[in-house]
């Protein structure tokens, strides 16, 4: 608390004093500001109470009450010590006093995050700020029965929860498939043996409930969730029209974050960029077409183009990354790198023409391809796209580890970000 005594609690709307009406008005306004304030701290945009005050456009007293309430809920930490531990702090206030520093509570609640991909699955606990606080060892086989896989990943997450002793706000799951709304079905898990149309959200929710975990259980496409996480905590911060393109372990996915919200289309199926044709004479695709980005620019395509026969020991993504890192100048690897960069660039150029993004971020193997030859990729995009030629769209690597897991946790955190008091009280 600050040296002037604790500010009034935001949720306390029954102030019986003579000035009750004014206080009540301020506190009710304060409750409406709790969610926006939490999001500002969660995304690192309000490192101090002075910045929070300015960002919210409220009085210092209201910002103080809001911060105190979020601290009382165990979500953030308000540090009033001048020159205290960590951070640059910043100054604020009329007298130029150092402003109170705000950070997410290090021992606060967590979300259970789960990810399934073609080479396995993983569970983690993720706190506010996109911080992964615990991960279970990754598994390397995926059963053809979604209930078995989701049961196992939830069980691994429940064990982490029991070990941590933390409160859980809910659970989120990332899957390598478009997730059709409003039913939450995995429309086309092309790279898993799961049946098309598997009701993954309902199965996941059942598993979460059976494990005794409270809160919502939500599901989304892995690249959509990666884009959301990167927008809030990583390479996509502050972009208004953020395009994310990434390989998973197999295939290629895309996502668009518009003004901070995922653009998922009318039924959750937007941005299926993996099935853009980038090579009309190319490989047959699982979707029935030919030469799709999905099969022309993923880890298997890279290994094949480099003349390598992938082994079963580690994931295709890891084998492709290792090859690119260890033998970048070997002639067949170099040729494969250029071929994939050109195919990827062609796909990106088409997307740039249609979507006019202000930033592109690349994940999975595409991040390494960008790193291998950024000038080549940028030149292909610029040469092939009208908006790319006229402006030059920044193309950046994703920066978060496990961004799909962090994004899955964002799903579970969303009700808390919308209404912290309502979700936690
Ligand atoms: Zn296809």
mmCIF file of N, CA and C in Angstrom, residues 186-297:
data_model
loop_
_atom_site.group_PDB
_atom_site.id
_atom_site.type_symbol
_atom_site.label_atom_id
_atom_site.label_comp_id
_atom_site.label_asym_id
_atom_site.label_seq_id
_atom_site.Cartn_x
_atom_site.Cartn_y
_atom_site.Cartn_z
ATOM 1 N N UNK A 186 -13.086 -29.778 -34.585
ATOM 2 C CA UNK A 186 -11.853 -29.723 -35.386
ATOM 3 C C UNK A 186 -12.226 -30.144 -36.796
ATOM 4 N N UNK A 187 -12.316 -29.135 -37.666
ATOM 5 C CA UNK A 187 -12.894 -29.377 -38.988
ATOM 6 C C UNK A 187 -12.031 -30.317 -39.822
ATOM 7 N N UNK A 188 -10.732 -30.052 -39.800
ATOM 8 C CA UNK A 188 -9.857 -30.787 -40.728
ATOM 9 C C UNK A 188 -8.507 -31.078 -40.095
ATOM 10 N N UNK A 189 -8.461 -31.931 -39.090
ATOM 11 C CA UNK A 189 -7.147 -32.225 -38.487
ATOM 12 C C UNK A 189 -6.306 -33.064 -39.450
ATOM 13 N N UNK A 190 -5.812 -32.396 -40.539
ATOM 14 C CA UNK A 190 -5.139 -33.117 -41.620
ATOM 15 C C UNK A 190 -3.885 -33.835 -41.151
ATOM 16 N N UNK A 191 -3.244 -33.288 -40.119
ATOM 17 C CA UNK A 191 -1.969 -33.853 -39.712
ATOM 18 C C UNK A 191 -2.072 -34.684 -38.441
ATOM 19 N N UNK A 192 -3.289 -34.938 -38.010
ATOM 20 C CA UNK A 192 -3.525 -35.883 -36.919
ATOM 21 C C UNK A 192 -4.413 -36.987 -37.480
ATOM 22 N N UNK A 193 -4.445 -38.102 -36.787
ATOM 23 C CA UNK A 193 -5.308 -39.197 -37.259
ATOM 24 C C UNK A 193 -6.734 -39.038 -36.735
ATOM 25 N N UNK A 194 -7.037 -37.899 -36.150
ATOM 26 C CA UNK A 194 -8.366 -37.688 -35.598
ATOM 27 C C UNK A 194 -9.415 -37.617 -36.712
ATOM 28 N N UNK A 195 -10.623 -38.100 -36.418
ATOM 29 C CA UNK A 195 -11.692 -37.976 -37.415
ATOM 30 C C UNK A 195 -12.019 -36.510 -37.689
ATOM 31 N N UNK A 196 -12.308 -36.178 -38.953
ATOM 32 C CA UNK A 196 -12.726 -34.815 -39.277
ATOM 33 C C UNK A 196 -14.004 -34.502 -38.516
ATOM 34 N N UNK A 197 -14.083 -33.282 -38.005
ATOM 35 C CA UNK A 197 -15.285 -32.877 -37.282
ATOM 36 C C UNK A 197 -15.328 -33.345 -35.836
ATOM 37 N N UNK A 198 -14.187 -33.777 -35.293
ATOM 38 C CA UNK A 198 -14.168 -34.202 -33.887
ATOM 39 C C UNK A 198 -14.593 -33.048 -32.983
ATOM 40 N N UNK A 199 -15.496 -33.300 -32.027
ATOM 41 C CA UNK A 199 -15.961 -32.219 -31.134
ATOM 42 C C UNK A 199 -14.931 -31.927 -30.045
ATOM 43 N N UNK A 200 -13.807 -31.314 -30.451
ATOM 44 C CA UNK A 200 -12.671 -31.195 -29.522
ATOM 45 C C UNK A 200 -12.980 -30.313 -28.318
ATOM 46 N N UNK A 201 -13.753 -29.248 -28.530
ATOM 47 C CA UNK A 201 -14.011 -28.367 -27.382
ATOM 48 C C UNK A 201 -14.836 -29.096 -26.323
ATOM 49 N N UNK A 202 -15.842 -29.837 -26.763
ATOM 50 C CA UNK A 202 -16.688 -30.560 -25.808
ATOM 51 C C UNK A 202 -15.885 -31.651 -25.101
ATOM 52 N N UNK A 203 -15.036 -32.347 -25.844
ATOM 53 C CA UNK A 203 -14.228 -33.406 -25.219
ATOM 54 C C UNK A 203 -13.260 -32.806 -24.210
ATOM 55 N N UNK A 204 -12.618 -31.703 -24.612
ATOM 56 C CA UNK A 204 -11.659 -31.045 -23.715
ATOM 57 C C UNK A 204 -12.377 -30.576 -22.444
ATOM 58 N N UNK A 205 -13.541 -29.963 -22.601
ATOM 59 C CA UNK A 205 -14.289 -29.462 -21.439
ATOM 60 C C UNK A 205 -14.656 -30.608 -20.497
ATOM 61 N N UNK A 206 -15.030 -31.736 -21.065
ATOM 62 C CA UNK A 206 -15.362 -32.907 -20.240
ATOM 63 C C UNK A 206 -14.149 -33.376 -19.444
ATOM 64 N N UNK A 207 -13.008 -33.420 -20.130
ATOM 65 C CA UNK A 207 -11.777 -33.875 -19.455
ATOM 66 C C UNK A 207 -11.401 -32.922 -18.328
ATOM 67 N N UNK A 208 -11.543 -31.616 -18.591
ATOM 68 C CA UNK A 208 -11.184 -30.599 -17.588
ATOM 69 C C UNK A 208 -12.106 -30.738 -16.375
ATOM 70 N N UNK A 209 -13.375 -30.924 -16.647
ATOM 71 C CA UNK A 209 -14.350 -31.066 -15.561
ATOM 72 C C UNK A 209 -14.063 -32.342 -14.755
ATOM 73 N N UNK A 210 -13.785 -33.410 -15.474
ATOM 74 C CA UNK A 210 -13.514 -34.682 -14.801
ATOM 75 C C UNK A 210 -12.280 -34.602 -13.909
ATOM 76 N N UNK A 211 -11.342 -33.702 -14.284
ATOM 77 C CA UNK A 211 -10.125 -33.550 -13.480
ATOM 78 C C UNK A 211 -10.361 -32.613 -12.292
ATOM 79 N N UNK A 212 -11.594 -32.136 -12.139
ATOM 80 C CA UNK A 212 -11.913 -31.270 -10.995
ATOM 81 C C UNK A 212 -11.404 -29.860 -11.138
ATOM 82 N N UNK A 213 -11.166 -29.421 -12.380
ATOM 83 C CA UNK A 213 -10.639 -28.079 -12.603
ATOM 84 C C UNK A 213 -11.790 -27.136 -12.939
ATOM 85 N N UNK A 214 -11.896 -26.049 -12.173
ATOM 86 C CA UNK A 214 -12.977 -25.084 -12.393
ATOM 87 C C UNK A 214 -12.631 -24.130 -13.530
ATOM 88 N N UNK A 215 -13.652 -23.391 -13.952
ATOM 89 C CA UNK A 215 -13.427 -22.344 -14.946
ATOM 90 C C UNK A 215 -13.723 -22.832 -16.342
ATOM 91 N N UNK A 216 -13.677 -21.912 -17.308
ATOM 92 C CA UNK A 216 -14.011 -22.282 -18.684
ATOM 93 C C UNK A 216 -12.946 -23.187 -19.300
ATOM 94 N N UNK A 217 -13.346 -23.977 -20.276
ATOM 95 C CA UNK A 217 -12.405 -24.806 -21.044
ATOM 96 C C UNK A 217 -12.643 -24.499 -22.516
ATOM 97 N N UNK A 218 -11.654 -23.875 -23.159
ATOM 98 C CA UNK A 218 -11.848 -23.329 -24.503
ATOM 99 C C UNK A 218 -10.790 -23.879 -25.458
ATOM 100 N N UNK A 219 -11.086 -23.802 -26.735
ATOM 101 C CA UNK A 219 -10.224 -24.417 -27.747
ATOM 102 C C UNK A 219 -10.062 -23.494 -28.947
ATOM 103 N N UNK A 220 -8.873 -23.474 -29.542
ATOM 104 C CA UNK A 220 -8.669 -22.685 -30.743
ATOM 105 C C UNK A 220 -7.596 -23.293 -31.627
ATOM 106 N N UNK A 221 -7.500 -22.761 -32.838
ATOM 107 C CA UNK A 221 -6.458 -23.188 -33.773
ATOM 108 C C UNK A 221 -5.088 -22.728 -33.272
ATOM 109 N N UNK A 222 -4.084 -23.579 -33.429
ATOM 110 C CA UNK A 222 -2.775 -23.280 -32.836
ATOM 111 C C UNK A 222 -2.123 -21.996 -33.369
ATOM 112 N N UNK A 223 -2.245 -21.744 -34.677
ATOM 113 C CA UNK A 223 -1.598 -20.526 -35.203
ATOM 114 C C UNK A 223 -2.406 -19.270 -34.825
ATOM 115 N N UNK A 224 -3.734 -19.388 -34.787
ATOM 116 C CA UNK A 224 -4.531 -18.268 -34.266
ATOM 117 C C UNK A 224 -4.074 -17.899 -32.861
ATOM 118 N N UNK A 225 -3.899 -18.908 -32.034
ATOM 119 C CA UNK A 225 -3.546 -18.648 -30.638
ATOM 120 C C UNK A 225 -2.113 -18.129 -30.530
ATOM 121 N N UNK A 226 -1.221 -18.626 -31.390
ATOM 122 C CA UNK A 226 0.148 -18.100 -31.407
ATOM 123 C C UNK A 226 0.136 -16.613 -31.758
ATOM 124 N N UNK A 227 -0.692 -16.245 -32.744
ATOM 125 C CA UNK A 227 -0.768 -14.836 -33.158
ATOM 126 C C UNK A 227 -1.294 -13.961 -32.027
ATOM 127 N N UNK A 228 -2.302 -14.463 -31.325
ATOM 128 C CA UNK A 228 -2.864 -13.706 -30.197
ATOM 129 C C UNK A 228 -1.799 -13.489 -29.121
ATOM 130 N N UNK A 229 -1.060 -14.541 -28.811
ATOM 131 C CA UNK A 229 -0.004 -14.436 -27.794
ATOM 132 C C UNK A 229 1.088 -13.466 -28.237
ATOM 133 N N UNK A 230 1.487 -13.550 -29.506
ATOM 134 C CA UNK A 230 2.538 -12.646 -29.998
ATOM 135 C C UNK A 230 2.039 -11.198 -30.005
ATOM 136 N N UNK A 231 0.755 -11.002 -30.287
ATOM 137 C CA UNK A 231 0.220 -9.638 -30.276
ATOM 138 C C UNK A 231 0.245 -9.061 -28.867
ATOM 139 N N UNK A 232 -0.049 -9.877 -27.879
ATOM 140 C CA UNK A 232 -0.116 -9.369 -26.504
ATOM 141 C C UNK A 232 1.237 -9.298 -25.812
ATOM 142 N N UNK A 233 2.131 -10.235 -26.162
ATOM 143 C CA UNK A 233 3.362 -10.328 -25.369
ATOM 144 C C UNK A 233 4.638 -10.387 -26.201
ATOM 145 N N UNK A 234 4.551 -10.448 -27.519
ATOM 146 C CA UNK A 234 5.753 -10.724 -28.300
ATOM 147 C C UNK A 234 5.943 -9.807 -29.490
ATOM 148 N N UNK A 235 6.256 -10.392 -30.634
ATOM 149 C CA UNK A 235 6.670 -9.632 -31.815
ATOM 150 C C UNK A 235 5.534 -8.848 -32.460
ATOM 151 N N UNK A 236 4.300 -9.096 -32.043
ATOM 152 C CA UNK A 236 3.164 -8.417 -32.663
ATOM 153 C C UNK A 236 2.644 -7.233 -31.880
ATOM 154 N N UNK A 237 3.290 -6.916 -30.760
ATOM 155 C CA UNK A 237 2.824 -5.821 -29.911
ATOM 156 C C UNK A 237 2.632 -4.533 -30.702
ATOM 157 N N UNK A 238 1.474 -3.909 -30.480
ATOM 158 C CA UNK A 238 1.131 -2.587 -31.023
ATOM 159 C C UNK A 238 0.829 -2.600 -32.525
ATOM 160 N N UNK A 239 0.924 -3.746 -33.186
ATOM 161 C CA UNK A 239 0.503 -3.800 -34.597
ATOM 162 C C UNK A 239 -1.021 -3.699 -34.661
ATOM 163 N N UNK A 240 -1.529 -3.013 -35.679
ATOM 164 C CA UNK A 240 -2.981 -2.858 -35.823
ATOM 165 C C UNK A 240 -3.579 -3.943 -36.717
ATOM 166 N N UNK A 241 -2.816 -4.326 -37.722
ATOM 167 C CA UNK A 241 -3.263 -5.357 -38.677
ATOM 168 C C UNK A 241 -2.134 -6.383 -38.760
ATOM 169 N N UNK A 242 -2.126 -7.270 -37.809
ATOM 170 C CA UNK A 242 -1.012 -8.206 -37.666
ATOM 171 C C UNK A 242 -1.304 -9.514 -38.396
ATOM 172 N N UNK A 243 -0.453 -9.835 -39.368
ATOM 173 C CA UNK A 243 -0.556 -11.120 -40.065
ATOM 174 C C UNK A 243 0.514 -12.057 -39.522
ATOM 175 N N UNK A 244 0.089 -13.238 -39.103
ATOM 176 C CA UNK A 244 1.029 -14.252 -38.623
ATOM 177 C C UNK A 244 0.946 -15.460 -39.543
ATOM 178 N N UNK A 245 2.087 -15.915 -40.018
ATOM 179 C CA UNK A 245 2.147 -17.147 -40.819
ATOM 180 C C UNK A 245 3.206 -18.033 -40.175
ATOM 181 N N UNK A 246 2.870 -19.300 -40.012
ATOM 182 C CA UNK A 246 3.792 -20.191 -39.303
ATOM 183 C C UNK A 246 3.623 -21.626 -39.770
ATOM 184 N N UNK A 247 4.714 -22.377 -39.708
ATOM 185 C CA UNK A 247 4.578 -23.818 -39.826
ATOM 186 C C UNK A 247 4.305 -24.356 -38.437
ATOM 187 N N UNK A 248 3.516 -25.401 -38.376
ATOM 188 C CA UNK A 248 3.500 -26.200 -37.166
ATOM 189 C C UNK A 248 4.585 -27.230 -37.346
ATOM 190 N N UNK A 249 4.373 -28.401 -36.748
ATOM 191 C CA UNK A 249 5.284 -29.504 -37.002
ATOM 192 C C UNK A 249 5.042 -30.048 -38.408
ATOM 193 N N UNK A 250 3.784 -29.938 -38.849
ATOM 194 C CA UNK A 250 3.443 -30.232 -40.246
ATOM 195 C C UNK A 250 2.535 -29.113 -40.714
ATOM 196 N N UNK A 251 2.586 -28.815 -42.020
ATOM 197 C CA UNK A 251 1.643 -27.860 -42.584
ATOM 198 C C UNK A 251 1.974 -26.415 -42.239
ATOM 199 N N UNK A 252 1.120 -25.531 -42.760
ATOM 200 C CA UNK A 252 1.312 -24.086 -42.611
ATOM 201 C C UNK A 252 -0.022 -23.467 -42.210
ATOM 202 N N UNK A 253 0.023 -22.555 -41.256
ATOM 203 C CA UNK A 253 -1.209 -21.885 -40.834
ATOM 204 C C UNK A 253 -1.028 -20.383 -40.838
ATOM 205 N N UNK A 254 -2.141 -19.681 -40.744
ATOM 206 C CA UNK A 254 -2.083 -18.222 -40.712
ATOM 207 C C UNK A 254 -3.124 -17.667 -39.775
ATOM 208 N N UNK A 255 -2.924 -16.401 -39.395
ATOM 209 C CA UNK A 255 -3.879 -15.734 -38.508
ATOM 210 C C UNK A 255 -3.758 -14.235 -38.705
ATOM 211 N N UNK A 256 -4.837 -13.560 -38.405
ATOM 212 C CA UNK A 256 -4.867 -12.105 -38.515
ATOM 213 C C UNK A 256 -5.432 -11.544 -37.217
ATOM 214 N N UNK A 257 -4.698 -10.606 -36.616
ATOM 215 C CA UNK A 257 -5.194 -9.933 -35.413
ATOM 216 C C UNK A 257 -5.471 -8.484 -35.800
ATOM 217 N N UNK A 258 -6.747 -8.119 -35.754
ATOM 218 C CA UNK A 258 -7.184 -6.772 -36.147
ATOM 219 C C UNK A 258 -7.520 -5.967 -34.914
ATOM 220 N N UNK A 259 -6.823 -4.879 -34.703
ATOM 221 C CA UNK A 259 -7.073 -4.029 -33.540
ATOM 222 C C UNK A 259 -7.184 -4.854 -32.255
ATOM 223 N N UNK A 260 -6.299 -5.804 -32.116
ATOM 224 C CA UNK A 260 -6.226 -6.573 -30.877
ATOM 225 C C UNK A 260 -7.138 -7.780 -30.813
ATOM 226 N N UNK A 261 -7.974 -7.975 -31.827
ATOM 227 C CA UNK A 261 -8.890 -9.130 -31.802
ATOM 228 C C UNK A 261 -8.585 -10.066 -32.959
ATOM 229 N N UNK A 262 -8.652 -11.365 -32.685
ATOM 230 C CA UNK A 262 -8.454 -12.339 -33.749
ATOM 231 C C UNK A 262 -9.568 -12.219 -34.765
ATOM 232 N N UNK A 263 -9.199 -12.154 -36.039
ATOM 233 C CA UNK A 263 -10.200 -12.180 -37.092
ATOM 234 C C UNK A 263 -10.406 -13.644 -37.467
ATOM 235 N N UNK A 264 -11.534 -14.213 -37.062
ATOM 236 C CA UNK A 264 -11.709 -15.647 -37.287
ATOM 237 C C UNK A 264 -12.773 -15.958 -38.328
ATOM 238 N N UNK A 265 -13.345 -14.928 -38.945
ATOM 239 C CA UNK A 265 -14.334 -15.181 -39.990
ATOM 240 C C UNK A 265 -15.703 -15.483 -39.411
ATOM 241 N N UNK A 266 -16.642 -15.817 -40.294
ATOM 242 C CA UNK A 266 -18.027 -15.998 -39.855
ATOM 243 C C UNK A 266 -18.223 -17.279 -39.056
ATOM 244 N N UNK A 267 -17.371 -18.274 -39.278
ATOM 245 C CA UNK A 267 -17.534 -19.522 -38.514
ATOM 246 C C UNK A 267 -16.189 -20.098 -38.083
ATOM 247 N N UNK A 268 -15.248 -19.204 -37.807
ATOM 248 C CA UNK A 268 -13.975 -19.648 -37.237
ATOM 249 C C UNK A 268 -12.954 -20.138 -38.245
ATOM 250 N N UNK A 269 -13.231 -20.022 -39.518
ATOM 251 C CA UNK A 269 -12.394 -20.699 -40.507
ATOM 252 C C UNK A 269 -11.557 -19.753 -41.371
ATOM 253 N N UNK A 270 -11.482 -18.477 -40.981
ATOM 254 C CA UNK A 270 -10.724 -17.515 -41.782
ATOM 255 C C UNK A 270 -9.225 -17.836 -41.766
ATOM 256 N N UNK A 271 -8.520 -17.265 -42.722
ATOM 257 C CA UNK A 271 -7.047 -17.328 -42.755
ATOM 258 C C UNK A 271 -6.501 -18.750 -42.861
ATOM 259 N N UNK A 272 -7.186 -19.596 -43.604
ATOM 260 C CA UNK A 272 -6.628 -20.922 -43.896
ATOM 261 C C UNK A 272 -5.585 -20.753 -45.004
ATOM 262 N N UNK A 273 -4.491 -20.097 -44.657
ATOM 263 C CA UNK A 273 -3.510 -19.716 -45.670
ATOM 264 C C UNK A 273 -2.725 -20.921 -46.198
ATOM 265 N N UNK A 274 -2.771 -22.022 -45.475
ATOM 266 C CA UNK A 274 -2.019 -23.202 -45.894
ATOM 267 C C UNK A 274 -2.442 -23.719 -47.255
ATOM 268 N N UNK A 275 -3.643 -23.337 -47.695
ATOM 269 C CA UNK A 275 -4.104 -23.892 -48.969
ATOM 270 C C UNK A 275 -4.128 -22.857 -50.094
ATOM 271 N N UNK A 276 -3.283 -21.828 -49.927
ATOM 272 C CA UNK A 276 -2.960 -20.951 -51.049
ATOM 273 C C UNK A 276 -2.060 -21.738 -51.998
ATOM 274 N N UNK A 277 -2.346 -21.667 -53.286
ATOM 275 C CA UNK A 277 -1.491 -22.345 -54.265
ATOM 276 C C UNK A 277 -0.250 -21.491 -54.526
ATOM 277 N N UNK A 278 0.923 -22.055 -54.296
ATOM 278 C CA UNK A 278 2.160 -21.325 -54.589
ATOM 279 C C UNK A 278 2.995 -22.036 -55.650
ATOM 280 N N UNK A 279 2.516 -23.186 -56.096
ATOM 281 C CA UNK A 279 3.249 -23.936 -57.116
ATOM 282 C C UNK A 279 2.253 -24.840 -57.837
ATOM 283 N N UNK A 280 1.654 -24.340 -58.940
ATOM 284 C CA UNK A 280 0.554 -25.072 -59.588
ATOM 285 C C UNK A 280 0.931 -26.493 -60.002
ATOM 286 N N UNK A 281 2.219 -26.731 -60.274
ATOM 287 C CA UNK A 281 2.652 -28.073 -60.673
ATOM 288 C C UNK A 281 3.200 -28.858 -59.486
ATOM 289 N N UNK A 282 2.966 -28.365 -58.296
ATOM 290 C CA UNK A 282 3.656 -28.917 -57.138
ATOM 291 C C UNK A 282 3.053 -30.179 -56.555
ATOM 292 N N UNK A 283 3.441 -30.431 -55.316
ATOM 293 C CA UNK A 283 3.045 -31.667 -54.628
ATOM 294 C C UNK A 283 1.537 -31.709 -54.402
ATOM 295 N N UNK A 284 1.008 -32.935 -54.388
ATOM 296 C CA UNK A 284 -0.404 -33.114 -54.045
ATOM 297 C C UNK A 284 -0.601 -32.776 -52.568
ATOM 298 N N UNK A 285 -1.693 -32.072 -52.278
ATOM 299 C CA UNK A 285 -1.984 -31.670 -50.901
ATOM 300 C C UNK A 285 -3.102 -32.537 -50.331
ATOM 301 N N UNK A 286 -3.107 -32.667 -49.013
ATOM 302 C CA UNK A 286 -4.157 -33.450 -48.321
ATOM 303 C C UNK A 286 -5.539 -32.871 -48.572
ATOM 304 N N UNK A 287 -5.597 -31.596 -48.973
ATOM 305 C CA UNK A 287 -6.901 -30.955 -49.150
ATOM 306 C C UNK A 287 -7.510 -31.325 -50.502
ATOM 307 N N UNK A 288 -6.744 -32.027 -51.372
ATOM 308 C CA UNK A 288 -7.252 -32.403 -52.679
ATOM 309 C C UNK A 288 -6.691 -31.539 -53.795
ATOM 310 N N UNK A 289 -6.084 -30.418 -53.437
ATOM 311 C CA UNK A 289 -5.485 -29.538 -54.430
ATOM 312 C C UNK A 289 -4.009 -29.917 -54.632
ATOM 313 N N UNK A 290 -3.255 -29.023 -55.208
ATOM 314 C CA UNK A 290 -1.852 -29.300 -55.541
ATOM 315 C C UNK A 290 -1.032 -28.030 -55.313
ATOM 316 N N UNK A 291 0.187 -28.224 -54.793
ATOM 317 C CA UNK A 291 1.093 -27.075 -54.676
ATOM 318 C C UNK A 291 0.696 -26.049 -53.631
ATOM 319 N N UNK A 292 -0.053 -26.467 -52.607
ATOM 320 C CA UNK A 292 -0.447 -25.551 -51.528
ATOM 321 C C UNK A 292 0.775 -25.191 -50.669
ATOM 322 N N UNK A 293 0.711 -24.013 -50.066
ATOM 323 C CA UNK A 293 1.734 -23.602 -49.100
ATOM 324 C C UNK A 293 1.950 -24.697 -48.046
ATOM 325 N N UNK A 294 0.870 -25.331 -47.647
ATOM 326 C CA UNK A 294 0.903 -26.381 -46.626
ATOM 327 C C UNK A 294 1.915 -27.474 -46.922
ATOM 328 N N UNK A 295 2.032 -27.856 -48.198
ATOM 329 C CA UNK A 295 2.945 -28.949 -48.561
ATOM 330 C C UNK A 295 4.192 -28.452 -49.286
ATOM 331 N N UNK A 296 4.248 -27.158 -49.588
ATOM 332 C CA UNK A 296 5.403 -26.608 -50.308
ATOM 333 C C UNK A 296 6.347 -25.835 -49.386
ATOM 334 N N UNK A 297 5.899 -25.524 -48.184
ATOM 335 C CA UNK A 297 6.731 -24.665 -47.317
ATOM 336 C C UNK A 297 6.676 -25.104 -45.872
#
